[in-house]
Amino acid sequence: MQRWIGFAGCAILALFCFMMAFMALPMMIVSPQKFATAFSLGGLAVIAGIALLRGPRAHTMHLLSRDRLLFTLSYFGSVFFTLFFSAIMHTYVGTLLCVIVQIVALVWYVVSYLPGGVDGLQSTTRNLFGTARTLLPF
């Protein structure tokens, strides 16, 4: 029961952070720091909630397994560099690139827990790129 309560608390925190991030989305052009910080904290709350549900040690071992190591390095690296570029360096391009990597990694992480999620995501991505290739002149 405690794990479910912790998961629910993290889910509510993640929802709040994502709502704050998307409210700051129109200001992303002027100030990406607000979006980047709120989105990063929301993503970390999602992972913390799943870790509480599965057990922190088991989830950490799962993230460090061979199958998940690429995600772990890309996601946590992108969170670190997003916060670094937005809060310390104050660079727009670095923040934007790291946020894009972070979004892709988080979507892949969440979808990978759904049955058939990764295959569906790969199929959708292939179809989108195929359509884009036929529509774009280059």
Coordinates of N, CA and C in Angstrom, one line a residue:
M1 N 0.8 -1.2 0.0 CA 0.0 0.0 0.0 C 0.9 1.3 0.0
Q2 N 2.0 1.2 0.7 CA 2.9 2.4 0.8 C 3.5 2.7 -0.6
R3 N 3.8 1.7 -1.3 CA 4.3 1.9 -2.7 C 3.4 2.6 -3.6
W4 N 2.1 2.2 -3.5 CA 1.1 2.9 -4.3 C 0.9 4.3 -3.9
I5 N 0.9 4.6 -2.6 CA 0.8 6.0 -2.1 C 2.0 6.8 -2.6
G6 N 3.2 6.3 -2.5 CA 4.4 7.0 -3.0 C 4.3 7.2 -4.5
F7 N 3.8 6.2 -5.3 CA 3.6 6.3 -6.7 C 2.6 7.4 -7.0
A8 N 1.5 7.4 -6.3 CA 0.5 8.4 -6.5 C 1.0 9.8 -6.2
G9 N 1.8 9.9 -5.2 CA 2.4 11.3 -4.9 C 3.3 11.7 -6.0
C10 N 4.1 10.8 -6.5 CA 5.0 11.2 -7.6 C 4.3 11.5 -8.8
A11 N 3.2 10.7 -9.1 CA 2.4 11.0 -10.3 C 1.7 12.4 -10.2
I12 N 1.2 12.7 -9.0 CA 0.6 14.1 -8.9 C 1.7 15.2 -9.0
L13 N 2.9 14.9 -8.5 CA 4.0 15.9 -8.6 C 4.4 16.0 -10.1
A14 N 4.5 14.9 -10.8 CA 4.8 14.9 -12.2 C 3.8 15.6 -13.0
L15 N 2.5 15.4 -12.7 CA 1.4 16.1 -13.4 C 1.5 17.6 -13.2
F16 N 1.8 18.0 -12.0 CA 1.9 19.4 -11.7 C 3.1 20.0 -12.4
C17 N 4.2 19.3 -12.4 CA 5.4 19.8 -13.1 C 5.2 19.9 -14.6
F18 N 4.5 18.9 -15.2 CA 4.3 18.9 -16.6 C 3.3 20.0 -17.0
M19 N 2.3 20.3 -16.1 CA 1.4 21.4 -16.4 C 2.1 22.7 -16.3
M20 N 3.0 22.9 -15.4 CA 3.8 24.1 -15.3 C 4.7 24.3 -16.5
A21 N 5.2 23.2 -17.0 CA 6.1 23.2 -18.2 C 5.3 23.6 -19.4
F22 N 4.1 23.0 -19.6 CA 3.4 23.4 -20.8 C 2.7 24.7 -20.7
M23 N 2.5 25.2 -19.5 CA 2.1 26.6 -19.3 C 3.2 27.6 -19.7
A24 N 4.5 27.1 -19.5 CA 5.6 28.0 -19.8 C 6.1 27.8 -21.3
L25 N 5.4 26.8 -22.0 CA 5.8 26.5 -23.4 C 5.7 27.7 -24.3
P26 N 4.7 28.6 -24.2 CA 4.7 29.7 -25.1 C 5.9 30.7 -24.9
M27 N 6.4 30.7 -23.7 CA 7.6 31.6 -23.4 C 8.9 30.9 -23.7
M28 N 8.9 29.7 -24.3 CA 10.1 29.0 -24.6 C 11.0 29.7 -25.4
I29 N 10.5 30.5 -26.4 CA 11.4 31.3 -27.3 C 12.1 32.3 -26.5
V30 N 11.5 33.0 -25.6 CA 12.2 34.0 -24.8 C 13.0 33.5 -23.7
S31 N 12.4 32.5 -22.9 CA 13.1 32.0 -21.7 C 12.9 30.5 -21.6
P32 N 13.8 29.7 -22.1 CA 13.6 28.2 -22.1 C 13.8 27.6 -20.7
Q33 N 14.4 28.4 -19.7 CA 14.7 27.9 -18.4 C 13.5 27.4 -17.7
K34 N 12.4 28.1 -17.7 CA 11.2 27.7 -16.9 C 10.7 26.4 -17.5
F35 N 10.5 26.3 -18.8 CA 10.0 25.0 -19.3 C 11.0 23.9 -19.0
A36 N 12.3 24.1 -19.3 CA 13.3 23.0 -19.1 C 13.3 22.5 -17.6
T37 N 13.3 23.4 -16.7 CA 13.3 23.0 -15.3 C 12.1 22.2 -14.9
A38 N 10.9 22.8 -15.2 CA 9.7 22.1 -14.9 C 9.5 20.7 -15.6
F39 N 9.9 20.7 -16.8 CA 9.8 19.4 -17.6 C 10.8 18.4 -17.0
S40 N 12.0 18.8 -16.7 CA 13.0 17.9 -16.1 C 12.5 17.3 -14.8
L41 N 12.0 18.2 -13.9 CA 11.5 17.7 -12.6 C 10.3 16.8 -12.8
G42 N 9.4 17.1 -13.8 CA 8.3 16.2 -14.1 C 8.8 14.8 -14.5
G43 N 9.7 14.8 -15.4 CA 10.3 13.5 -15.9 C 10.9 12.7 -14.8
L44 N 11.7 13.4 -13.9 CA 12.3 12.7 -12.8 C 11.3 12.2 -11.8
A45 N 10.2 12.9 -11.6 CA 9.1 12.4 -10.8 C 8.4 11.2 -11.3
V46 N 8.3 11.1 -12.7 CA 7.7 9.9 -13.3 C 8.6 8.7 -13.0
I47 N 9.9 8.9 -13.2 CA 10.8 7.8 -12.9 C 10.9 7.4 -11.5
A48 N 10.8 8.4 -10.6 CA 10.8 8.1 -9.1 C 9.5 7.3 -8.8
G49 N 8.4 7.7 -9.4 CA 7.2 7.0 -9.1 C 7.2 5.6 -9.5
I50 N 7.8 5.3 -10.7 CA 7.9 3.9 -11.1 C 8.9 3.2 -10.2
A51 N 9.9 3.9 -9.8 CA 10.9 3.2 -8.9 C 10.2 2.8 -7.6
L52 N 9.4 3.7 -7.1 CA 8.7 3.4 -5.8 C 7.7 2.2 -6.0
L53 N 7.1 2.2 -7.1 CA 6.2 1.1 -7.4 C 6.9 -0.3 -7.6
R54 N 8.0 -0.3 -8.3 CA 8.7 -1.5 -8.5 C 9.7 -1.9 -7.4
G55 N 10.0 -0.9 -6.6 CA 11.1 -1.0 -5.6 C 12.3 -0.3 -6.1
P56 N 12.9 0.6 -5.3 CA 14.0 1.4 -5.7 C 15.2 0.6 -6.2
R57 N 15.6 -0.4 -5.4 CA 16.7 -1.2 -5.8 C 16.5 -2.0 -7.1
A58 N 15.3 -2.6 -7.2 CA 15.0 -3.4 -8.4 C 15.0 -2.5 -9.6
H59 N 14.4 -1.3 -9.4 CA 14.3 -0.4 -10.6 C 15.7 0.2 -11.0
T60 N 16.5 0.5 -10.0 CA 17.9 0.9 -10.3 C 18.6 -0.2 -11.1
M61 N 18.5 -1.4 -10.6 CA 19.2 -2.5 -11.3 C 18.6 -2.7 -12.8
H62 N 17.3 -2.4 -12.9 CA 16.7 -2.5 -14.2 C 17.2 -1.4 -15.1
L63 N 17.3 -0.2 -14.6 CA 17.8 0.9 -15.4 C 19.3 0.7 -15.8
L64 N 20.0 0.0 -15.0 CA 21.4 -0.2 -15.3 C 21.7 -1.5 -16.1
S65 N 20.6 -2.3 -16.4 CA 20.7 -3.5 -17.2 C 21.2 -3.1 -18.6
R66 N 21.6 -4.1 -19.3 CA 22.1 -3.9 -20.7 C 21.1 -3.4 -21.6
D67 N 19.8 -3.8 -21.5 CA 18.7 -3.3 -22.3 C 18.4 -1.9 -22.1
R68 N 18.5 -1.4 -20.9 CA 18.1 0.0 -20.5 C 19.2 1.0 -20.4
L69 N 20.5 0.5 -20.5 CA 21.6 1.4 -20.3 C 21.6 2.6 -21.2
L70 N 21.3 2.4 -22.5 CA 21.3 3.5 -23.4 C 20.2 4.5 -23.0
F71 N 19.1 4.1 -22.6 CA 18.1 5.0 -22.1 C 18.6 5.8 -20.9
T72 N 19.1 5.0 -19.9 CA 19.6 5.6 -18.7 C 20.6 6.7 -18.9
L73 N 21.6 6.4 -19.8 CA 22.6 7.4 -20.1 C 22.1 8.6 -20.9
S74 N 21.2 8.3 -21.8 CA 20.7 9.4 -22.6 C 19.7 10.3 -21.8
Y75 N 18.8 9.7 -21.0 CA 17.9 10.4 -20.3 C 18.5 11.2 -19.2
F76 N 19.3 10.6 -18.3 CA 19.8 11.3 -17.2 C 20.9 12.3 -17.7
G77 N 21.6 12.0 -18.7 CA 22.6 12.9 -19.3 C 21.8 14.1 -19.9
S78 N 20.7 13.9 -20.6 CA 20.0 15.0 -21.1 C 19.3 15.9 -20.0
V79 N 18.9 15.3 -18.9 CA 18.4 16.1 -17.8 C 19.5 16.9 -17.2
F80 N 20.7 16.3 -17.0 CA 21.8 17.1 -16.4 C 22.2 18.2 -17.3
F81 N 22.3 17.9 -18.6 CA 22.8 19.0 -19.5 C 21.7 20.0 -19.8
T82 N 20.4 19.6 -19.7 CA 19.3 20.6 -19.8 C 19.4 21.6 -18.7
L83 N 19.5 21.1 -17.5 CA 19.6 22.0 -16.3 C 20.9 22.8 -16.4
F84 N 22.0 22.2 -16.8 CA 23.3 22.9 -16.9 C 23.2 24.0 -17.9
F85 N 22.7 23.7 -19.1 CA 22.6 24.8 -20.1 C 21.6 25.9 -19.8
S86 N 20.5 25.5 -19.1 CA 19.4 26.5 -18.8 C 19.8 27.3 -17.6
A87 N 20.3 26.7 -16.5 CA 20.4 27.4 -15.3 C 21.8 28.0 -15.1
I88 N 22.8 27.4 -15.7 CA 24.2 27.8 -15.4 C 24.7 28.6 -16.7
M89 N 24.7 28.0 -17.8 CA 25.2 28.6 -19.0 C 24.3 29.6 -19.7
H90 N 23.0 29.4 -19.5 CA 21.9 30.3 -20.1 C 22.0 30.3 -21.6
T91 N 22.2 29.1 -22.2 CA 22.3 29.1 -23.7 C 21.0 28.5 -24.2
Y92 N 20.4 29.1 -25.1 CA 19.1 28.7 -25.7 C 19.3 27.4 -26.5
V93 N 20.2 27.4 -27.4 CA 20.4 26.2 -28.3 C 20.7 25.0 -27.6
G94 N 21.6 25.0 -26.6 CA 22.0 23.8 -25.8 C 20.8 23.3 -25.0
T95 N 20.0 24.3 -24.4 CA 18.9 23.9 -23.7 C 17.8 23.2 -24.6
L96 N 17.6 23.8 -25.7 CA 16.6 23.3 -26.6 C 17.0 21.9 -27.1
L97 N 18.2 21.7 -27.5 CA 18.6 20.4 -28.0 C 18.5 19.3 -26.9
C98 N 18.9 19.7 -25.7 CA 18.8 18.7 -24.6 C 17.4 18.4 -24.2
V99 N 16.5 19.4 -24.3 CA 15.1 19.1 -24.0 C 14.5 18.2 -25.0
I100 N 14.9 18.3 -26.3 CA 14.4 17.4 -27.3 C 14.9 16.0 -27.1
V101 N 16.1 15.8 -26.7 CA 16.6 14.5 -26.4 C 15.9 13.9 -25.2
Q102 N 15.7 14.8 -24.2 CA 15.0 14.4 -23.0 C 13.5 13.9 -23.3
I103 N 12.8 14.6 -24.1 CA 11.5 14.3 -24.5 C 11.4 12.9 -25.2
V104 N 12.3 12.8 -26.2 CA 12.4 11.5 -26.9 C 12.7 10.3 -26.0
A105 N 13.6 10.5 -25.1 CA 14.0 9.5 -24.2 C 12.9 9.1 -23.2
L106 N 12.2 10.2 -22.7 CA 11.1 9.9 -21.8 C 9.9 9.2 -22.4
V107 N 9.6 9.6 -23.7 CA 8.5 9.0 -24.4 C 8.9 7.5 -24.6
W108 N 10.1 7.2 -25.0 CA 10.5 5.8 -25.3 C 10.5 5.0 -23.9
Y109 N 10.9 5.6 -22.8 CA 10.8 5.0 -21.6 C 9.4 4.6 -21.2
V110 N 8.5 5.5 -21.3 CA 7.1 5.3 -20.9 C 6.5 4.3 -21.8
V111 N 6.7 4.4 -23.1 CA 6.1 3.5 -24.1 C 6.6 2.1 -24.0
S112 N 7.9 2.0 -23.5 CA 8.5 0.7 -23.4 C 7.8 -0.2 -22.3
Y113 N 7.1 0.4 -21.4 CA 6.4 -0.4 -20.4 C 5.0 -0.8 -20.9
L114 N 4.5 -0.3 -22.0 CA 3.2 -0.7 -22.5 C 3.4 -1.9 -23.4
P115 N 2.4 -2.8 -23.4 CA 2.5 -4.0 -24.3 C 2.5 -3.6 -25.7
G116 N 3.5 -3.9 -26.5 CA 3.5 -3.6 -27.9 C 3.9 -2.1 -28.1
G117 N 4.3 -1.4 -27.1 CA 4.5 0.0 -27.2 C 5.7 0.4 -28.0
V118 N 6.8 -0.3 -27.9 CA 8.0 0.0 -28.6 C 7.8 -0.3 -30.1
D119 N 7.2 -1.4 -30.4 CA 6.9 -1.8 -31.8 C 6.0 -0.8 -32.4
G120 N 5.0 -0.3 -31.7 CA 4.0 0.7 -32.2 C 4.7 2.0 -32.4
L121 N 5.6 2.4 -31.5 CA 6.3 3.6 -31.7 C 7.2 3.6 -32.9
Q122 N 7.9 2.5 -33.0 CA 8.8 2.4 -34.2 C 8.1 2.4 -35.5
S123 N 6.9 1.7 -35.5 CA 6.1 1.7 -36.8 C 5.6 3.1 -37.1
T124 N 5.1 3.8 -36.1 CA 4.6 5.2 -36.3 C 5.7 6.1 -36.7
T125 N 6.9 6.0 -36.1 CA 8.0 6.8 -36.5 C 8.5 6.5 -38.0
R126 N 8.5 5.2 -38.4 CA 8.8 4.9 -39.7 C 7.8 5.5 -40.7
N127 N 6.5 5.4 -40.4 CA 5.5 5.9 -41.2 C 5.6 7.4 -41.4
L128 N 5.9 8.1 -40.3 CA 6.0 9.6 -40.3 C 7.2 10.0 -41.2
F129 N 8.3 9.3 -41.0 CA 9.5 9.7 -41.8 C 9.3 9.3 -43.3
G130 N 8.6 8.2 -43.5 CA 8.3 7.9 -44.9 C 7.4 8.9 -45.6
T131 N 6.4 9.4 -44.8 CA 5.5 10.4 -45.4 C 6.2 11.7 -45.5
A132 N 7.1 12.1 -44.6 CA 7.9 13.3 -44.7 C 8.8 13.3 -45.9
R133 N 9.4 12.1 -46.2 CA 10.3 12.0 -47.3 C 9.6 12.2 -48.6
T134 N 8.3 11.8 -48.7 CA 7.6 12.0 -50.0 C 7.1 13.4 -50.1
L135 N 6.9 14.1 -49.0 CA 6.3 15.4 -49.1 C 7.4 16.5 -49.2
L136 N 8.6 16.2 -48.6 CA 9.6 17.3 -48.6 C 10.4 17.2 -49.9
P137 N 10.9 18.3 -50.4 CA 11.6 18.3 -51.7 C 13.0 17.8 -51.6
F138 N 13.6 17.6 -50.4 CA 15.0 17.2 -50.4 C 15.1 15.7 -50.0

